[in-house]
CSV table of C-alpha atoms and ligand atoms in Angstrom, one decimal:
chain,number,residue,atom,x,y,z
A,1086,MET,CA,0.2,0.0,0.1
A,1087,LYS,CA,1.3,3.5,-0.8
A,1088,ASP,CA,2.3,5.8,2.1
A,1089,LYS,CA,0.0,8.5,2.9
A,1090,ASP,CA,1.7,11.4,1.5
A,1091,ALA,CA,1.6,9.4,-1.9
A,1092,LEU,CA,-2.0,9.1,-1.4
A,1093,LEU,CA,-2.6,12.7,-0.6
A,1094,ARG,CA,-0.8,13.7,-3.6
A,1095,SER,CA,-2.7,11.4,-6.0
A,1096,LEU,CA,-5.8,12.9,-4.7
A,1097,PRO,CA,-7.3,15.1,-7.8
A,1098,SER,CA,-7.4,18.8,-7.1
A,1099,VAL,CA,-10.7,20.8,-6.9
A,1100,ASP,CA,-10.0,22.1,-10.4
A,1101,ALA,CA,-9.2,19.0,-11.9
A,1102,LEU,CA,-12.2,17.4,-10.8
A,1103,LEU,CA,-14.2,20.3,-11.8
A,1104,ALA,CA,-12.8,19.8,-15.2
A,1105,GLN,CA,-13.9,16.3,-15.7
A,1106,ARG,CA,-16.3,15.8,-18.5
A,1107,PRO,CA,-19.1,14.2,-16.3
A,1108,ILE,CA,-19.3,17.1,-14.0
A,1109,GLN,CA,-20.0,19.7,-16.8
A,1110,PRO,CA,-23.9,18.8,-17.0
A,1111,LEU,CA,-24.2,19.0,-13.3
A,1112,ILE,CA,-23.1,22.6,-13.5
A,1113,GLU,CA,-25.8,23.3,-16.0
A,1114,MET,CA,-28.5,21.4,-14.0
A,1115,TYR,CA,-27.6,22.8,-10.5
A,1116,SER,CA,-24.9,25.8,-10.3
A,1117,ARG,CA,-21.2,25.8,-10.3
A,1118,ASP,CA,-21.1,26.9,-6.6
A,1119,LEU,CA,-23.0,23.9,-5.5
A,1120,VAL,CA,-20.9,21.5,-7.6
A,1121,VAL,CA,-17.6,23.2,-6.4
A,1122,ASP,CA,-19.2,22.9,-2.7
A,1123,ALA,CA,-19.8,19.0,-3.5
A,1124,ILE,CA,-16.3,18.6,-4.8
A,1125,ARG,CA,-14.8,20.2,-1.8
A,1126,SER,CA,-16.7,18.1,0.6
A,1127,THR,CA,-15.8,15.0,-1.5
A,1128,ALA,CA,-12.3,15.7,-1.4
A,1129,ASP,CA,-12.1,16.6,2.3
A,1130,ALA,CA,-13.7,13.2,3.1
A,1131,ALA,CA,-11.3,11.4,0.9
A,1132,ARG,CA,-8.3,13.3,2.9
A,1133,GLN,CA,-9.6,12.4,6.2
A,1134,ALA,CA,-10.1,8.6,4.9
A,1135,ILE,CA,-6.6,8.7,3.8
A,1136,LEU,CA,-5.3,10.3,7.3
A,1137,GLN,CA,-7.1,7.6,9.1
A,1138,SER,CA,-5.6,5.0,7.0
A,1139,GLN,CA,-9.1,3.8,5.8
A,1140,PRO,CA,-8.9,1.8,2.6
A,1141,ILE,CA,-10.0,4.2,-0.4
A,1142,ASP,CA,-10.3,4.4,-4.1
A,1143,LEU,CA,-9.4,7.9,-5.8
A,1144,THR,CA,-10.2,6.8,-9.5
A,1145,ALA,CA,-12.1,9.8,-11.1
A,1146,GLU,CA,-15.5,7.6,-11.6
A,1147,ILE,CA,-15.6,6.9,-8.1
A,1148,LEU,CA,-15.0,10.2,-6.9
A,1149,ILE,CA,-17.6,11.9,-9.2
A,1150,ALA,CA,-20.1,9.4,-8.0
A,1151,GLN,CA,-19.5,10.5,-4.7
A,1152,VAL,CA,-19.9,14.2,-5.9
A,1153,VAL,CA,-23.0,13.3,-7.6
A,1154,ASN,CA,-24.3,11.9,-4.2
A,1155,ARG,CA,-23.2,14.7,-2.3
A,1156,LEU,CA,-25.2,17.0,-4.6
A,1157,ARG,CA,-28.1,14.9,-4.3
A,1158,GLU,CA,-28.1,14.8,-0.4
A,1159,SER,CA,-27.5,18.6,-0.2
A,1160,LEU,CA,-30.4,19.2,-1.8
A,1161,GLN,CA,-32.6,16.9,0.0
A,1162,PRO,CA,-35.2,18.6,2.2
A,1163,SER,CA,-34.3,17.5,6.0
A,1164,LEU,CA,-37.9,17.1,6.7
A,1165,VAL,CA,-38.9,13.8,5.1
A,1166,PRO,CA,-42.0,11.5,6.1
A,1167,VAL,CA,-41.4,8.6,8.4
A,1168,ILE,CA,-43.2,5.5,9.2
A,1169,ASN,CA,-44.4,5.5,12.7
A,1170,GLY,CA,-44.4,2.2,14.1
A,1171,THR,CA,-44.3,3.3,17.7
A,1172,GLY,CA,-48.1,3.2,18.7
A,1173,VAL,CA,-47.9,6.4,20.0
A,1174,ILE,CA,-50.4,8.4,18.4
A,1175,ILE,CA,-49.8,12.0,18.9
A,1176,HIS,CA,-45.9,11.6,18.8
A,1177,THR,CA,-44.4,15.1,19.3
A,1178,ASN,CA,-41.2,14.3,17.9
A,1179,LEU,CA,-42.8,12.7,14.8
A,1180,GLY,CA,-45.1,15.6,13.7
A,1181,ARG,CA,-48.0,15.0,16.2
A,1182,ALA,CA,-51.4,14.8,14.8
A,1183,LEU,CA,-51.7,13.9,11.1
A,1184,LEU,CA,-54.3,15.7,9.5
A,1185,SER,CA,-57.4,14.4,7.4
A,1186,GLY,CA,-57.7,14.5,3.9
A,1187,ALA,CA,-60.1,17.3,3.7
A,1188,ALA,CA,-57.5,19.2,6.0
A,1189,GLN,CA,-54.9,18.4,3.5
A,1190,ALA,CA,-56.9,19.3,0.6
A,1191,ALA,CA,-57.5,22.7,2.3
A,1192,ILE,CA,-54.1,23.6,2.7
A,1193,THR,CA,-53.5,22.9,-0.9
A,1194,MET,CA,-56.2,25.1,-1.8
A,1195,ALA,CA,-55.3,28.0,0.4
A,1196,ALA,CA,-51.5,27.7,-0.7
A,1197,GLY,CA,-52.3,27.8,-4.5
A,1198,ALA,CA,-55.3,30.2,-4.7
A,1199,TYR,CA,-56.0,33.8,-3.3
A,1200,ASN,CA,-58.7,33.5,-0.9
A,1201,ASN,CA,-60.8,35.9,1.3
A,1202,LEU,CA,-58.7,35.5,4.3
A,1203,GLU,CA,-59.2,39.0,5.3
A,1204,PHE,CA,-61.7,40.1,2.7
A,1205,ASP,CA,-65.5,40.3,3.4
A,1206,LEU,CA,-66.8,38.8,0.3
A,1207,GLY,CA,-70.5,40.3,1.3
A,1208,SER,CA,-69.2,44.0,1.3
A,1209,GLY,CA,-66.1,44.0,-0.4
A,1210,ARG,CA,-64.3,45.4,2.3
A,1211,ARG,CA,-61.4,44.4,4.6
A,1212,GLY,CA,-62.5,41.9,6.7
A,1213,SER,CA,-60.9,39.7,9.7
A,1214,ARG,CA,-59.2,36.5,9.7
A,1215,LEU,CA,-60.2,35.9,13.2
A,1216,THR,CA,-63.8,35.3,11.9
A,1217,HIS,CA,-63.3,32.1,10.0
A,1218,ALA,CA,-62.7,29.8,12.7
A,1219,SER,CA,-64.9,31.7,15.6
A,1220,GLN,CA,-68.3,30.7,14.1
A,1221,LEU,CA,-67.4,26.9,14.3
A,1222,LEU,CA,-65.5,27.1,17.6
A,1223,ARG,CA,-68.6,28.8,19.2
A,1224,GLU,CA,-71.1,26.2,17.9
A,1225,LEU,CA,-68.8,23.2,18.9
A,1226,THR,CA,-67.9,24.7,22.5
A,1227,GLY,CA,-70.8,26.6,23.5
A,1228,ALA,CA,-68.4,29.6,23.8
A,1229,GLU,CA,-69.4,33.2,22.9
A,1230,ASP,CA,-66.0,33.7,20.9
A,1231,ALA,CA,-62.7,32.4,20.1
A,1232,LEU,CA,-59.6,33.3,18.8
A,1233,VAL,CA,-56.5,31.1,17.4
A,1234,VAL,CA,-53.0,31.8,17.6
A,1235,ASN,CA,-49.9,29.8,17.0
A,1236,ASN,CA,-49.9,27.2,19.6
A,1237,ASN,CA,-51.3,26.4,23.1
A,1238,ALA,CA,-48.0,27.7,24.3
A,1239,SER,CA,-48.5,31.0,23.0
A,1240,ALA,CA,-52.2,30.9,23.9
A,1241,LEU,CA,-51.1,31.1,27.5
A,1242,VAL,CA,-48.2,33.8,26.8
A,1243,LEU,CA,-50.9,36.0,25.2
A,1244,ILE,CA,-53.9,35.4,28.2
A,1245,LEU,CA,-51.3,36.2,30.9
A,1246,SER,CA,-49.9,39.1,29.2
A,1247,ALA,CA,-52.6,40.7,28.3
A,1248,LEU,CA,-54.9,40.0,31.0
A,1249,ALA,CA,-52.7,39.7,34.2
A,1250,LYS,CA,-49.4,41.7,33.4
A,1251,ASP,CA,-48.2,43.3,37.1
A,1252,LYS,CA,-51.2,41.4,38.9
A,1253,GLU,CA,-51.5,37.9,40.6
A,1254,VAL,CA,-52.5,34.9,39.2
A,1255,VAL,CA,-53.6,32.2,41.6
A,1256,ILE,CA,-53.0,28.6,40.9
A,1257,SER,CA,-52.7,25.2,42.5
A,1258,ARG,CA,-49.1,23.9,43.5
A,1259,GLY,CA,-50.4,20.7,42.2
A,1260,GLN,CA,-50.5,22.3,38.5
A,1261,LEU,CA,-47.3,24.3,38.4
A,1262,VAL,CA,-46.3,22.0,35.7
A,1263,GLU,CA,-43.5,21.4,32.9
A,1264,ILE,CA,-45.1,20.3,29.4
A,1265,GLY,CA,-41.9,19.6,28.0
A,1266,GLY,CA,-39.4,21.3,25.7
A,1267,GLY,CA,-38.9,23.6,28.6
A,1268,PHE,CA,-42.3,25.2,28.9
A,1269,ARG,CA,-42.9,25.8,32.7
A,1270,ILE,CA,-45.9,27.5,33.9
A,1271,PRO,CA,-44.0,29.2,36.6
A,1272,ALA,CA,-41.6,30.7,33.8
A,1273,ILE,CA,-44.1,31.5,31.5
A,1274,MET,CA,-45.8,33.6,34.2
A,1275,GLN,CA,-42.6,35.4,34.6
A,1276,GLU,CA,-42.1,36.1,31.1
A,1277,SER,CA,-45.4,37.6,31.0
A,1278,GLY,CA,-45.1,39.8,33.8
A,1279,ALA,CA,-47.9,38.2,35.9
A,1280,ARG,CA,-47.2,37.5,39.6
A,1281,LEU,CA,-47.6,33.8,40.4
A,1282,VAL,CA,-49.4,33.0,43.7
A,1283,GLU,CA,-49.4,29.4,44.6
A,1284,VAL,CA,-52.1,27.8,46.9
A,1285,GLY,CA,-52.7,24.4,48.6
A,1286,THR,CA,-50.2,21.7,48.5
A,1287,THR,CA,-48.7,19.4,45.8
A,1288,ASN,CA,-51.4,16.8,46.0
A,1289,ARG,CA,-54.4,18.6,47.7
A,1290,THR,CA,-55.8,22.1,46.9
A,1291,TRP,CA,-59.2,23.2,48.3
A,1292,LEU,CA,-61.4,25.9,46.9
A,1293,ALA,CA,-60.8,27.7,50.5
A,1294,ASP,CA,-57.1,28.1,49.2
A,1295,PHE,CA,-58.1,30.0,46.3
A,1296,THR,CA,-60.4,32.0,48.3
A,1297,GLY,CA,-57.6,32.7,51.0
A,1298,ALA,CA,-55.3,34.1,48.2
A,1299,LEU,CA,-57.7,36.5,46.4
A,1300,ASN,CA,-57.2,40.3,47.3
A,1301,GLU,CA,-57.3,43.5,45.0
A,1302,ARG,CA,-54.3,42.4,43.2
A,1303,THR,CA,-55.5,39.5,41.9
A,1304,ALA,CA,-56.5,39.3,38.0
A,1305,MET,CA,-57.0,35.5,37.5
A,1306,LEU,CA,-57.5,31.9,38.9
A,1307,LEU,CA,-55.7,29.7,36.6
A,1308,ARG,CA,-56.1,25.8,36.2
A,1309,VAL,CA,-53.6,23.7,34.2
A,1310,HIS,CA,-54.1,20.3,33.2
A,1311,ALA,CA,-51.7,18.1,34.4
A,1312,SER,CA,-51.2,16.7,30.9
A,1313,ASN,CA,-48.1,14.4,31.2
A,1314,PHE,CA,-48.4,13.0,34.6
A,1315,LYS,CA,-51.2,11.7,36.7
A,1316,GLN,CA,-51.7,11.9,40.9
A,1317,VAL,CA,-53.5,9.1,42.4
A,1318,GLY,CA,-54.3,8.4,46.0
A,1319,PHE,CA,-54.7,11.5,48.5
A,1320,VAL,CA,-55.3,14.3,46.0
A,1321,GLU,CA,-57.8,17.1,45.8
A,1322,GLN,CA,-58.9,19.9,43.4
A,1323,PRO,CA,-61.9,22.1,43.5
A,1324,PRO,CA,-64.7,21.4,40.8
A,1325,LEU,CA,-64.5,23.2,37.9
A,1326,GLY,CA,-67.8,24.9,38.2
A,1327,GLU,CA,-66.9,26.2,42.1
A,1328,LEU,CA,-63.7,27.4,40.8
A,1329,ALA,CA,-65.3,29.7,38.0
A,1330,SER,CA,-67.9,30.9,40.4
A,1331,LEU,CA,-65.5,31.7,43.1
A,1332,ALA,CA,-63.9,34.0,40.3
A,1333,ARG,CA,-67.1,35.3,39.0
A,1334,GLU,CA,-68.1,36.1,42.5
A,1335,HIS,CA,-64.9,38.1,43.2
A,1336,GLY,CA,-64.7,39.8,39.8
A,1337,VAL,CA,-61.3,38.1,38.5
A,1338,LEU,CA,-61.2,35.9,35.8
A,1339,ALA,CA,-61.2,31.8,35.6
A,1340,VAL,CA,-58.8,30.3,33.1
A,1341,ASP,CA,-58.4,26.9,32.2
A,1342,ASP,CA,-55.5,25.6,30.2
A,1343,LEU,CA,-56.4,22.1,29.0
A,1344,GLY,CA,-53.5,21.3,27.4
A,1345,SER,CA,-55.1,18.7,24.6
A,1346,GLY,CA,-58.5,19.0,25.6
A,1347,THR,CA,-61.1,17.0,23.6
A,1348,LEU,CA,-64.5,17.3,21.9
A,1349,ILE,CA,-65.2,14.0,22.0
A,1350,ASP,CA,-65.3,11.8,25.4
A,1351,THR,CA,-62.3,9.5,25.6
A,1352,VAL,CA,-64.1,7.1,28.1
A,1353,PRO,CA,-66.1,5.1,25.6
A,1354,PHE,CA,-62.6,3.9,23.9
A,1355,GLY,CA,-61.5,2.6,27.3
A,1356,LEU,CA,-59.5,5.5,28.1
A,1357,ALA,CA,-59.6,8.0,31.2
A,1358,HIS,CA,-61.7,10.9,30.8
A,1359,GLU,CA,-59.6,13.5,29.1
A,1360,PRO,CA,-61.0,17.2,30.3
A,1361,MET,CA,-63.6,18.1,27.3
A,1362,ILE,CA,-63.6,21.8,26.3
A,1363,GLN,CA,-67.2,22.0,26.4
A,1364,GLU,CA,-67.3,21.1,30.2
A,1365,SER,CA,-64.9,24.0,31.0
A,1366,VAL,CA,-67.0,26.6,29.0
A,1367,ALA,CA,-70.0,25.1,30.5
A,1368,ALA,CA,-68.5,25.1,34.0
A,1369,GLY,CA,-68.5,29.2,33.4
A,1370,PHE,CA,-64.6,29.7,32.8
A,1371,ASP,CA,-64.0,32.9,31.0
A,1372,LEU,CA,-61.4,31.8,29.0
A,1373,VAL,CA,-60.2,27.9,27.7
A,1374,CYS,CA,-57.2,27.1,25.8
A,1375,PHE,CA,-56.3,24.0,23.9
A,1376,SER,CA,-53.9,22.8,21.4
A,1377,GLY,CA,-54.8,22.2,17.6
A,1378,ASP,CA,-52.7,19.2,16.8
A,1379,LYS,CA,-53.4,17.0,20.1
A,1380,LEU,CA,-56.6,15.3,20.6
A,1381,LEU,CA,-58.3,17.8,18.5
A,1382,GLY,CA,-56.4,16.4,15.4
A,1383,GLY,CA,-55.9,19.4,13.6
A,1384,PRO,CA,-52.9,21.7,12.6
A,1385,GLN,CA,-50.5,23.3,15.2
A,1386,ALA,CA,-52.6,26.2,16.8
A,1387,GLY,CA,-53.3,27.4,20.0
A,1388,ILE,CA,-57.2,27.9,20.3
A,1389,ILE,CA,-58.8,30.0,22.8
A,1390,VAL,CA,-62.4,30.0,23.5
A,1391,GLY,CA,-64.7,31.9,26.1
A,1392,LYS,CA,-66.5,35.2,27.2
A,1393,ALA,CA,-67.0,37.8,24.5
A,1394,ASP,CA,-65.4,40.6,26.6
A,1395,ALA,CA,-62.5,38.6,27.7
A,1396,VAL,CA,-61.7,37.2,23.9
A,1397,ALA,CA,-62.1,40.7,22.8
A,1398,ARG,CA,-59.2,42.2,25.3
A,1399,LEU,CA,-56.9,39.2,23.7
A,1400,LYS,CA,-57.6,40.5,20.2
A,1401,ARG,CA,-56.8,44.2,21.1
A,1402,HIS,CA,-53.4,43.0,22.5
A,1403,PRO,CA,-50.3,43.6,20.6
A,1404,LEU,CA,-49.1,40.1,21.0
A,1405,ALA,CA,-52.4,38.9,19.0
A,1406,ARG,CA,-51.0,40.1,15.9
A,1407,ALA,CA,-47.3,38.7,16.7
A,1408,LEU,CA,-48.8,35.4,17.2
A,1409,ARG,CA,-51.6,35.1,14.6
A,1410,VAL,CA,-51.8,32.0,12.6
A,1411,ASP,CA,-51.5,31.9,8.5
A,1412,LYS,CA,-54.0,31.1,6.0
A,1413,LEU,CA,-52.7,27.5,5.8
A,1414,THR,CA,-53.5,26.9,9.4
A,1415,TYR,CA,-56.8,28.5,8.9
A,1416,ALA,CA,-57.6,26.0,6.1
A,1417,ALA,CA,-56.6,22.9,7.8
A,1418,LEU,CA,-58.3,24.0,11.1
A,1419,LEU,CA,-61.7,25.0,9.5
A,1420,ALA,CA,-61.7,21.5,7.5
A,1421,THR,CA,-60.9,19.6,10.9
A,1422,LEU,CA,-63.6,21.4,12.7
A,1423,ALA,CA,-66.2,20.7,9.9
A,1424,HIS,CA,-65.7,17.1,10.6
A,1425,TYR,CA,-66.8,17.6,14.4
A,1426,ARG,CA,-69.8,19.5,13.1
A,1427,CYS,CA,-70.8,16.7,10.5
A,1428,GLY,CA,-70.3,14.0,13.4
A,1429,GLU,CA,-67.9,12.2,11.1
A,1430,ALA,CA,-64.8,13.2,13.3
A,1431,LEU,CA,-64.3,9.2,14.3
A,1432,GLU,CA,-64.3,8.4,10.5
A,1433,ARG,CA,-62.4,11.3,9.2
A,1434,ILE,CA,-59.6,12.6,11.5
A,1435,PRO,CA,-56.5,10.4,11.8
A,1436,VAL,CA,-55.9,10.8,15.6
A,1437,TRP,CA,-59.6,9.3,16.4
A,1438,GLN,CA,-59.4,6.9,13.5
A,1439,MET,CA,-56.3,5.6,15.3
A,1440,ILE,CA,-57.8,5.6,18.8
A,1441,ALA,CA,-61.3,3.9,17.3
A,1442,GLU,CA,-59.3,1.2,15.6
A,1443,SER,CA,-60.6,-2.4,16.4
A,1444,LEU,CA,-57.9,-4.7,18.0
A,1445,ALA,CA,-59.3,-7.4,15.4
A,1446,ASP,CA,-58.1,-5.2,12.3
A,1447,ILE,CA,-54.7,-4.6,14.1
A,1448,GLU,CA,-54.4,-8.1,14.8
A,1449,ALA,CA,-55.3,-8.9,11.2
A,1450,ARG,CA,-52.6,-6.5,9.9
A,1451,ALA,CA,-49.8,-7.5,12.2
A,1452,GLY,CA,-50.6,-11.0,11.4
A,1453,THR,CA,-50.3,-10.1,7.4
A,1454,TRP,CA,-47.0,-8.4,8.4
A,1455,ALA,CA,-45.7,-11.5,9.9
A,1456,ALA,CA,-46.7,-13.8,7.1
A,1457,GLN,CA,-44.3,-11.6,4.8
A,1458,VAL,CA,-41.3,-10.8,6.9
A,1459,GLY,CA,-41.5,-13.3,9.6
A,1460,GLY,CA,-41.9,-12.4,13.3
A,1461,THR,CA,-44.5,-13.0,15.5
A,1462,VAL,CA,-47.6,-11.2,16.7
A,1463,LEU,CA,-47.6,-10.5,20.3
A,1464,PRO,CA,-50.1,-8.3,22.5
A,1465,GLY,CA,-49.3,-4.8,23.2
A,1466,GLU,CA,-50.3,-1.3,24.4
A,1467,SER,CA,-50.7,1.7,22.1
A,1468,THR,CA,-50.6,5.2,23.9
A,1469,ILE,CA,-52.0,8.5,23.0
A,1470,GLY,CA,-49.0,10.7,23.7
A,1471,GLY,CA,-48.7,14.3,22.9
A,1472,GLY,CA,-49.1,15.0,26.7
A,1473,SER,CA,-52.6,13.7,27.0
A,1474,LEU,CA,-53.9,11.1,29.0
A,1475,PRO,CA,-50.9,10.0,30.8
A,1476,GLY,CA,-50.6,6.3,31.6
A,1477,ALA,CA,-53.8,5.5,29.3
A,1478,VAL,CA,-53.3,2.7,26.8
A,1479,LEU,CA,-55.2,1.1,24.3
A,1480,SER,CA,-54.8,-2.7,23.5
A,1481,THR,CA,-53.1,-3.5,20.4
A,1482,ALA,CA,-51.4,-6.3,18.6
A,1483,LEU,CA,-47.5,-5.7,17.5
A,1484,LEU,CA,-45.3,-7.1,15.1
A,1485,ALA,CA,-42.3,-8.6,17.3
A,1486,ILE,CA,-39.1,-9.1,15.7
A,1487,ASP,CA,-36.5,-11.6,17.6
A,1488,CYS,CA,-32.9,-10.6,16.5
A,1489,ASP,CA,-29.6,-10.5,18.4
A,1490,ALA,CA,-28.9,-6.9,18.0
A,1491,PRO,CA,-32.3,-5.3,18.1
A,1492,ASP,CA,-30.7,-1.7,18.9
A,1493,GLY,CA,-28.8,-2.2,15.4
A,1494,VAL,CA,-31.9,-3.4,13.5
A,1495,ARG,CA,-33.7,-0.2,14.9
A,1496,ALA,CA,-30.9,1.8,13.7
A,1497,LYS,CA,-30.8,0.3,10.3
A,1498,LEU,CA,-34.8,0.6,10.4
A,1499,ARG,CA,-34.6,4.6,10.8
A,1500,GLN,CA,-32.1,4.7,7.7
A,1501,GLY,CA,-34.6,3.2,5.4
A,1502,GLN,CA,-36.2,5.0,2.8
A,1503,PRO,CA,-38.6,6.0,4.1
A,1504,PRO,CA,-37.2,5.5,7.8
A,1505,VAL,CA,-39.1,3.3,10.1
A,1506,ILE,CA,-39.2,4.2,13.5
A,1507,ALA,CA,-39.8,1.3,16.1
A,1508,ARG,CA,-39.5,0.4,19.8
A,1509,ILE,CA,-37.7,-2.3,21.5
A,1510,ALA,CA,-38.8,-4.1,24.6
A,1511,ASP,CA,-37.5,-7.2,25.8
A,1512,GLY,CA,-35.0,-7.6,23.3
A,1513,ARG,CA,-37.6,-7.5,20.5
A,1514,VAL,CA,-37.7,-4.9,18.1
A,1515,LEU,CA,-41.6,-3.9,17.9
A,1516,ILE,CA,-43.8,-2.3,15.1
A,1517,ASP,CA,-47.5,-1.4,16.4
A,1518,PRO,CA,-49.9,-1.2,13.1
A,1519,ARG,CA,-51.9,1.3,14.9
A,1520,THR,CA,-50.0,4.3,13.9
A,1521,VAL,CA,-48.8,3.1,10.3
A,1522,LEU,CA,-50.9,4.3,7.8
A,1523,PRO,CA,-52.7,1.7,5.7
A,1524,GLU,CA,-50.9,3.3,2.4
A,1525,GLN,CA,-47.6,3.0,4.2
A,1526,ASP,CA,-47.8,-0.9,4.5
A,1527,ALA,CA,-45.8,-1.6,1.0
A,1528,ASP,CA,-43.1,0.7,1.9
A,1529,LEU,CA,-42.8,-0.8,5.7
A,1530,LEU,CA,-42.7,-4.4,4.3
A,1531,ARG,CA,-39.8,-3.4,1.6
A,1532,VAL,CA,-37.7,-1.7,4.2
A,1533,LEU,CA,-38.3,-4.5,6.6
A,1534,LYS,CA,-37.2,-7.1,4.3
A,1535,ALA,CA,-34.1,-5.4,3.3
A,1536,VAL,CA,-33.1,-5.0,6.9
A,1537,LEU,CA,-34.1,-8.3,8.2
B,1618,PLP,C1,-49.3,20.8,25.4
B,1618,PLP,C2,-49.7,21.6,26.4
B,1618,PLP,C3,-49.4,23.1,26.4
B,1618,PLP,C4,-48.6,23.5,24.9
B,1618,PLP,O1,-49.3,23.3,23.8
B,1618,PLP,P1,-48.6,23.5,22.5
B,1618,PLP,O2,-49.6,23.7,21.4
B,1618,PLP,O3,-47.7,22.4,22.2
B,1618,PLP,O4,-47.9,24.8,22.7
B,1618,PLP,C5,-49.7,23.7,27.1
B,1618,PLP,N1,-50.5,23.6,28.6
B,1618,PLP,C6,-50.6,22.3,28.7
B,1618,PLP,C7,-51.3,22.1,29.9
B,1618,PLP,C8,-50.5,21.4,27.4
B,1618,PLP,O5,-50.9,20.1,28.0
């Protein structure tokens, strides 16, 4: 083998590679700068390989093929579809809720054609984008008005900034939660200029604790749903209606951050009761906020519903403009809400289709997969995810693959085209059909066959 210096000397220069005939069409197709970048990084990689004494082939054809690959890779968008085999329905790392076909079509419509986002077709004058969702949200939740912002975290920031700046917000010690991604209720309060007043204890808070904290500086009683953990045993929180009544009697606001919230009762699916948006509105809360892309099954958004005067104060605040959502979000949200109004949410919204899918159907799919790629079908559990229904599971059937190195197999599945995200338990690689879209079956089986 030649020594390293000789190899380094035989590495073609950037100019020499650039002058190669197969490179010319690449320059025309892309641009000279992009091609030069790809040649440089190819040469750098070759130099590194030589210095680390790795075997390397420096023929022009091989190097040019590497340049082409690097060009292709550098032009690939980094956001790509994946197959979610984890059985976590609202998987925050994998993009949370999938949109219904109608919601996807609505996004395409809004993206490619002018629309009446802020135009009143009746009068021909300027309209407000805020009107689009408020009608449907009023009908579905029973609230007087609604406002849509970027996400539920920003909904809370807006509510606190607009309505409680330099004032006191009373909250139970059991609800000073961290949602994830560094979103902590006490930090958000501080950022919004509201003063946090904690009452009760970690496990028990009574209405009297709230009453005792009320004074002339109080702006708000805040309830935050403990979305991602569960307290059991000796625990106590005042009933929703009593908290809202207390706020009303004392002329302060009652606000409920539901986190996920749901318009459909989760109990008939064998799940725990996830707080329903309609319940909080009916209990008399002035404002109720929740995510668009958790159990609602729509686009990322923070949805605020409540009393007309409280919502009006939010709309007037400068942050409302800063946190507003775009036409694509409105398009998808309106289509999603329409499913609820038509009573077809379970059939049309992917989150609910997945929750409602029968165990028999899931078993049949896992069985079909096992027949094609090997492995066994095992009973298992899917979860809701997305910080809703902590600890709640749905019975499922898993494709289980016994292998010597499950971590290696899982890593190879992630390199698949498309990447397949699996989980591991008891030394087996597991794939849950509940979160794999039927149209992804062929891709999944192809990747599995290639890896196994
Ligand atoms: C998820 C969650 C949020 C944040 O909602 P995003 O839409 O992700 O910004 C806020 N509060 C609670 C209680 C949550 O569960």
